[in-house]
Amino acid sequence: MPSSCKAQAAPNIALIKYWGKDDEDLNIPSNDSISLTLDTTVLCSTCLVKPSSTQTDEFFLNNSPSTVTSRLQRQLTACRPNSEPHFLSIISKNNFPTAAGLASSASGYAATAVALCNYFSCNSDVSVVARLGSGSACRSVHGGLVRWLSSDPFNAEQVLPASDLSNLIVVVIVFSAETKSVSSTEGMRRTQSTSPLFSGRKERAHKRLEEMIDAFKSRDFPTVFRLTMEDSNDLHEMCATSVPPINYLSSSSEKLKTAVHDINNDNGSPLVAYTFDAGCNGFLILERCNLNKVVSHLALTFPDLNNLSHQLLEDSSPPSVLLCIDAEEVRSVYISGVGSGPLVQCEP
Ligand code: DP6
């Protein structure tokens, strides 16, 4: 067994969203989903596992002692050989706000799965172990475009490698770094049991996913962008029609949606897509060549983005970085290419 293993994984942004579970303990999805994995050099969860100095497992999150959640316990049980109790210190960190709609559970549990599978040389599929932590985490163990089918719900698989998607970027616009008020698990539960729109969700997501894969393969990005926005709106309409209703979006998210529709209308076809998870922060998907155009247009709605817009005009190669704006409305912006998946390093 190695003395330690350190894994890094990036969040993934779902273009067709997982929302609803057929089995809550195992995170078995009730619908198909598909996502782009981000680049670990921009947004990253790191997990180090090493032997614990005590007779229990210990977990540290962002430098603070934390409880070993039942989700983490399930991952440990799936990887640790029964024969020898071998207690671990699991040290996880995110380089971005945790539990604020930035998919930190996806990257966090993908990183723990990769670290644990490598540490214990575990035979289980790493995507299966990631899913036991958080459903969406099973997509973050692969790079590029990744699908997770409800007809094959145990693990996710890569559809296209990152190298085929080097023209795409994801711009993450953080309006709030606060913890979301309704967790994804609770939101799904409520939608599933009360929203009249939940019936038909499985079919709608499946149809969009098939169309989207065809569009990616034929590099028809306007269709990819249209389907992405439709599916984000589908999720938030299901939330709005739940009882009691859930509204993850803020007035800034609504302004971002309007600005994106304006850009696309001016262009005559979709040039950029917005998508929102269980939080108010926005994710924009676009082709790298349109970044300047899109950001300068967005700066008309969000003057906080003016400096970024000027910076992009001066710099011909768009940065893949975090830009801390720290203004009233836009807290920070991350620009990420599509990433090629987790990294892991074990010490002998
Ligand atoms: C809106 O994967 O966080 O981001 O399985 O309960 O951990 P659990 O849920 P989680 O839900 C993600 C929901 C989403 C859509 C998506 O990423 O597909």
Coordinates of C-alpha atoms and ligand atoms in Angstrom, one line a residue:
M1 CA 0.0 0.0 0.0
P2 CA 1.4 3.5 -0.8
S3 CA 2.2 5.8 2.1
S4 CA -0.2 8.4 0.7
C5 CA -2.2 9.3 -2.4
K6 CA -3.1 12.8 -3.6
A7 CA -5.8 13.4 -6.2
Q8 CA -7.1 16.5 -7.9
A9 CA -10.4 16.7 -9.7
A10 CA -12.4 19.6 -11.3
P11 CA -16.1 20.3 -11.1
N12 CA -18.2 19.5 -14.1
I13 CA -21.0 21.6 -15.5
A14 CA -24.1 19.7 -16.6
L15 CA -25.6 20.8 -19.9
I16 CA -28.4 18.3 -19.4
K17 CA -29.0 18.2 -15.6
Y18 CA -29.4 15.3 -13.2
W19 CA -32.5 16.1 -11.1
G20 CA -34.3 13.3 -9.3
K21 CA -33.2 9.9 -8.0
D22 CA -34.6 6.4 -8.4
D23 CA -32.5 5.4 -5.3
E24 CA -31.5 8.0 -2.9
D25 CA -28.9 6.0 -1.0
L26 CA -27.0 4.9 -4.1
N27 CA -27.6 8.2 -6.1
I28 CA -29.2 6.4 -9.0
P29 CA -30.5 9.1 -11.3
S30 CA -34.0 9.2 -12.7
N31 CA -32.8 10.9 -15.9
D32 CA -29.8 11.1 -18.3
S33 CA -27.3 13.9 -17.9
I34 CA -24.3 15.2 -19.8
S35 CA -21.6 17.5 -18.7
L36 CA -18.3 19.3 -19.5
T37 CA -15.5 18.7 -17.0
L38 CA -13.6 21.9 -16.2
D39 CA -9.8 22.3 -16.0
T40 CA -8.1 21.5 -12.7
T41 CA -5.7 24.4 -13.2
V42 CA -8.7 26.7 -12.7
L43 CA -11.2 25.1 -10.3
C44 CA -10.0 22.2 -8.3
S45 CA -10.6 19.9 -5.3
T46 CA -7.6 18.2 -3.9
C47 CA -7.8 15.1 -1.6
L48 CA -4.9 13.6 0.3
V49 CA -5.3 10.2 2.0
K50 CA -2.8 8.8 4.4
P51 CA -2.9 6.6 7.5
S52 CA -4.7 8.1 10.5
S53 CA -2.7 8.5 13.6
T54 CA -5.8 7.5 15.6
Q55 CA -8.0 4.4 15.6
T56 CA -10.7 6.2 13.6
D57 CA -11.1 7.8 10.2
E58 CA -10.6 11.6 10.2
F59 CA -11.8 14.1 7.7
F60 CA -10.6 17.6 7.2
L61 CA -12.4 20.0 4.8
N62 CA -10.7 23.3 3.9
N63 CA -8.3 23.0 6.8
S64 CA -11.0 22.4 9.5
P65 CA -11.8 19.1 11.2
S66 CA -15.1 17.8 9.8
T67 CA -17.4 14.8 10.3
V68 CA -17.0 11.7 8.1
T69 CA -20.3 12.0 6.3
S70 CA -22.4 8.9 5.4
R71 CA -21.5 9.7 1.8
L72 CA -17.8 9.5 2.5
Q73 CA -18.4 6.4 4.7
R74 CA -20.0 4.7 1.7
Q75 CA -17.0 5.5 -0.5
L76 CA -14.6 4.2 2.2
T77 CA -16.7 0.9 2.5
A78 CA -16.6 0.4 -1.2
C79 CA -12.7 0.7 -1.4
R80 CA -11.3 -0.5 1.9
P81 CA -10.6 -4.2 2.1
N82 CA -12.7 -5.8 4.9
S83 CA -9.8 -8.0 6.1
E84 CA -7.7 -5.3 7.7
P85 CA -9.1 -2.1 9.3
H86 CA -6.9 0.6 8.1
F87 CA -8.0 4.0 9.3
L88 CA -7.4 7.1 7.2
S89 CA -6.9 10.8 7.4
I90 CA -8.7 12.3 4.5
I91 CA -7.8 15.9 3.8
S92 CA -9.9 17.7 1.2
K93 CA -9.6 21.3 0.0
N94 CA -11.4 23.3 -2.6
N95 CA -9.8 26.4 -4.3
F96 CA -13.2 27.9 -4.7
P97 CA -16.4 28.4 -2.6
T98 CA -17.8 25.2 -1.2
A99 CA -21.6 24.4 -1.4
A100 CA -22.5 27.6 -3.3
G101 CA -23.7 26.1 -6.6
L102 CA -20.2 25.7 -8.0
A103 CA -20.4 21.9 -8.1
S104 CA -17.9 21.5 -5.2
S105 CA -19.5 18.2 -4.2
A106 CA -18.9 16.8 -7.7
S107 CA -15.2 17.7 -7.7
G108 CA -14.8 16.9 -3.9
Y109 CA -16.2 13.4 -4.1
A110 CA -14.5 12.7 -7.4
A111 CA -11.2 13.6 -5.8
T112 CA -11.9 11.4 -2.7
A113 CA -12.9 8.5 -5.0
V114 CA -9.7 8.8 -7.1
A115 CA -7.5 9.1 -4.0
L116 CA -9.2 6.1 -2.2
C117 CA -9.3 3.8 -5.3
N118 CA -5.6 4.4 -5.9
Y119 CA -4.6 4.1 -2.2
F120 CA -6.4 0.8 -1.8
S121 CA -5.7 -0.4 -5.4
C122 CA -9.5 -1.0 -5.4
N123 CA -11.1 -3.0 -8.2
S124 CA -14.3 -0.9 -8.2
D125 CA -14.8 1.5 -11.1
V126 CA -13.8 4.9 -9.8
S127 CA -16.9 6.5 -11.3
V128 CA -19.0 4.1 -9.2
V129 CA -17.2 5.1 -6.0
A130 CA -17.5 8.8 -6.9
R131 CA -21.3 8.4 -7.4
L132 CA -21.6 7.0 -3.9
G133 CA -20.4 10.3 -2.6
S134 CA -22.5 12.6 -4.9
G135 CA -24.3 11.7 -8.1
S136 CA -22.8 14.4 -10.2
A137 CA -19.3 13.4 -9.0
C138 CA -19.4 10.3 -11.2
R139 CA -19.0 12.6 -14.2
S140 CA -16.0 14.4 -12.8
V141 CA -13.8 11.3 -13.0
H142 CA -13.6 11.7 -16.7
G143 CA -12.4 14.7 -18.8
G144 CA -14.1 16.2 -21.8
L145 CA -17.8 15.6 -22.5
V146 CA -19.3 13.0 -20.2
R147 CA -22.7 11.3 -20.1
W148 CA -24.4 9.4 -17.3
L149 CA -27.3 7.4 -18.5
S150 CA -30.3 6.3 -16.5
S151 CA -30.3 3.1 -18.5
D152 CA -26.8 2.4 -17.2
P153 CA -26.9 4.4 -14.0
F154 CA -23.9 3.0 -12.1
N155 CA -21.2 4.9 -13.8
A156 CA -20.6 7.7 -16.2
E157 CA -18.6 7.5 -19.5
Q158 CA -16.7 9.9 -21.7
V159 CA -18.4 10.8 -25.0
L160 CA -15.6 13.2 -26.4
P161 CA -12.1 13.8 -25.0
A162 CA -11.1 17.3 -24.0
S163 CA -8.8 17.5 -27.0
D164 CA -11.9 17.5 -29.3
L165 CA -13.3 20.5 -27.4
S166 CA -10.4 22.8 -27.1
N167 CA -12.5 25.6 -28.8
L168 CA -15.0 25.7 -25.9
I169 CA -14.7 27.6 -22.7
V170 CA -16.9 27.9 -19.6
V171 CA -17.1 31.3 -17.9
V172 CA -18.3 31.0 -14.3
I173 CA -19.8 34.1 -12.9
V174 CA -20.0 34.1 -9.1
F175 CA -22.8 36.4 -7.7
S176 CA -22.7 34.8 -4.3
A177 CA -20.3 32.6 -2.5
E178 CA -22.9 31.8 0.3
T179 CA -24.1 28.3 0.9
K180 CA -27.3 27.5 -1.0
S181 CA -30.5 27.4 1.1
V182 CA -32.0 24.2 -0.3
S183 CA -29.5 21.4 -0.9
S184 CA -29.6 19.5 -4.3
T185 CA -30.8 16.4 -2.5
E186 CA -33.7 18.2 -0.8
G187 CA -34.5 20.1 -4.0
M188 CA -34.7 16.9 -6.0
R189 CA -36.8 15.2 -3.4
R190 CA -39.3 18.1 -3.3
T191 CA -39.5 18.4 -7.1
Q192 CA -39.9 14.7 -7.5
S193 CA -42.8 14.4 -5.0
T194 CA -44.6 17.7 -5.8
S195 CA -43.9 19.3 -9.2
P196 CA -46.4 18.4 -12.0
L197 CA -43.5 19.0 -14.4
F198 CA -41.4 16.1 -13.0
S199 CA -43.5 13.6 -15.0
G200 CA -42.0 13.6 -18.5
R201 CA -38.6 14.9 -17.2
K202 CA -36.9 11.6 -18.0
E203 CA -38.2 11.7 -21.6
R204 CA -37.4 15.3 -22.1
A205 CA -33.8 14.9 -20.8
H206 CA -33.2 11.7 -22.9
K207 CA -34.4 13.4 -26.1
R208 CA -32.2 16.5 -25.5
L209 CA -29.2 14.3 -24.7
E210 CA -29.5 12.4 -27.9
E211 CA -29.8 15.6 -29.9
M212 CA -27.0 17.2 -28.0
I213 CA -24.5 14.4 -28.7
D214 CA -25.3 14.6 -32.4
A215 CA -24.9 18.3 -32.3
F216 CA -21.5 18.0 -30.6
K217 CA -20.3 15.4 -33.1
S218 CA -21.3 17.6 -36.0
R219 CA -19.9 20.7 -34.2
D220 CA -23.2 22.4 -34.3
F221 CA -22.6 24.6 -31.3
P222 CA -25.7 26.8 -31.8
T223 CA -27.8 23.7 -31.2
V224 CA -25.7 22.7 -28.2
F225 CA -26.2 26.1 -26.7
R226 CA -30.0 26.2 -27.3
L227 CA -30.5 22.7 -25.7
T228 CA -28.3 23.7 -22.7
M229 CA -30.5 26.8 -22.0
E230 CA -33.7 24.8 -22.5
D231 CA -32.5 22.2 -20.0
S232 CA -31.4 24.7 -17.4
N233 CA -34.8 26.4 -17.7
D234 CA -36.5 23.0 -17.4
L235 CA -34.8 22.4 -14.1
H236 CA -35.7 25.8 -12.7
E237 CA -39.3 25.5 -13.8
M238 CA -39.6 22.2 -12.0
C239 CA -38.2 23.9 -8.9
A240 CA -40.6 26.9 -9.3
T241 CA -43.6 24.5 -9.5
S242 CA -42.5 22.4 -6.5
V243 CA -44.4 22.8 -3.2
P244 CA -43.2 24.9 -1.4
P245 CA -41.5 26.4 -4.5
I246 CA -37.7 26.6 -4.8
N247 CA -36.0 29.6 -6.4
Y248 CA -32.3 29.1 -6.7
L249 CA -31.9 32.1 -9.1
S250 CA -31.4 35.7 -8.0
S251 CA -32.1 39.0 -9.8
S252 CA -28.5 38.9 -11.0
S253 CA -29.1 35.5 -12.5
E254 CA -32.2 36.8 -14.3
K255 CA -30.2 39.7 -15.6
L256 CA -27.6 37.4 -16.9
K257 CA -30.2 35.3 -18.7
T258 CA -31.6 38.4 -20.4
A259 CA -28.2 39.6 -21.5
V260 CA -27.4 36.2 -23.0
H261 CA -30.7 36.2 -24.9
D262 CA -29.9 39.8 -26.2
I263 CA -26.5 38.7 -27.4
N264 CA -28.0 35.7 -29.2
N265 CA -30.8 37.7 -30.7
D266 CA -28.3 40.3 -32.1
N267 CA -26.2 37.4 -33.5
G268 CA -29.2 35.7 -35.1
S269 CA -28.4 32.3 -33.6
P270 CA -27.1 31.1 -30.2
L271 CA -23.5 32.3 -29.7
V272 CA -23.4 31.5 -25.9
A273 CA -25.5 29.4 -23.5
Y274 CA -26.2 30.1 -19.8
T275 CA -26.9 27.3 -17.4
F276 CA -27.6 27.4 -13.6
D277 CA -27.3 24.6 -11.0
A278 CA -28.8 24.6 -7.5
G279 CA -27.6 28.2 -6.9
C280 CA -27.6 31.7 -8.4
N281 CA -24.2 31.6 -10.0
G282 CA -24.1 31.4 -13.8
F283 CA -22.1 29.3 -16.1
L284 CA -21.7 30.4 -19.7
I285 CA -20.6 28.0 -22.4
L286 CA -19.2 29.5 -25.6
E287 CA -16.5 29.3 -28.2
R288 CA -13.2 30.8 -27.2
C289 CA -13.2 33.0 -30.3
N290 CA -16.3 34.8 -29.1
L291 CA -15.1 35.5 -25.5
N292 CA -14.3 39.2 -26.1
K293 CA -17.5 39.9 -27.9
V294 CA -19.6 38.2 -25.2
V295 CA -17.8 39.8 -22.2
S296 CA -17.9 43.3 -23.7
H297 CA -21.7 42.8 -24.3
L298 CA -22.2 41.5 -20.8
A299 CA -20.3 44.5 -19.4
L300 CA -23.2 46.7 -20.6
T301 CA -25.4 44.9 -18.1
F302 CA -22.7 44.2 -15.4
P303 CA -20.4 47.2 -15.3
D304 CA -18.3 45.2 -12.8
L305 CA -17.0 43.3 -15.9
N306 CA -15.6 46.4 -17.6
N307 CA -12.0 45.8 -16.4
L308 CA -12.2 42.2 -17.5
S309 CA -13.5 43.3 -20.9
H310 CA -10.5 45.7 -21.3
Q311 CA -8.1 43.1 -20.1
L312 CA -9.3 40.6 -22.7
L313 CA -9.0 43.1 -25.4
E314 CA -5.4 43.7 -24.6
D315 CA -4.5 40.0 -24.2
S316 CA -5.0 37.9 -27.3
S317 CA -4.8 34.6 -25.5
P318 CA -7.7 34.5 -23.0
P319 CA -6.7 33.7 -19.5
S320 CA -7.7 30.5 -17.9
V321 CA -7.9 32.0 -14.5
L322 CA -9.8 33.3 -11.5
L323 CA -10.4 37.1 -11.6
C324 CA -11.4 38.4 -8.3
I325 CA -13.6 41.3 -8.9
D326 CA -15.1 41.6 -5.5
A327 CA -17.6 44.2 -6.6
E328 CA -21.2 44.5 -5.2
E329 CA -22.8 42.3 -7.8
V330 CA -20.1 40.1 -9.5
R331 CA -17.9 38.6 -6.8
S332 CA -15.5 36.7 -9.1
V333 CA -15.2 35.2 -12.6
Y334 CA -13.4 32.0 -13.6
I335 CA -12.6 31.2 -17.2
S336 CA -11.9 27.5 -17.8
G337 CA -11.2 25.4 -20.9
V338 CA -12.6 21.8 -20.9
G339 CA -10.3 19.7 -18.7
S340 CA -8.9 16.3 -19.3
G341 CA -9.9 14.7 -16.0
P342 CA -8.4 14.0 -12.6
L343 CA -4.7 13.7 -11.7
V344 CA -3.3 11.5 -9.0
Q345 CA 0.0 10.9 -7.4
C346 CA 0.9 8.3 -4.8
E347 CA 4.0 8.1 -2.7
P348 CA 5.6 4.7 -2.1
Ligands
DP6_1 C1 -28.2 20.8 -10.4 O1 -24.8 15.6 -7.5 O2 -25.1 17.6 -6.0 O3 -25.9 20.3 -10.3 O4 -26.4 13.2 -5.8 O5 -27.5 14.4 -3.9 O6 -25.1 14.7 -4.3 P1 -26.4 14.5 -4.9 O7 -26.7 15.7 -5.9 P2 -25.7 16.5 -6.8 O8 -26.8 17.2 -7.7 C2 -26.3 17.9 -8.8 C3 -27.5 18.7 -9.4 C4 -27.2 19.7 -10.5 C5 -27.3 19.0 -11.9 C6 -26.1 18.2 -12.3 O9 -24.9 18.5 -11.9 O10 -26.3 17.3 -13.1

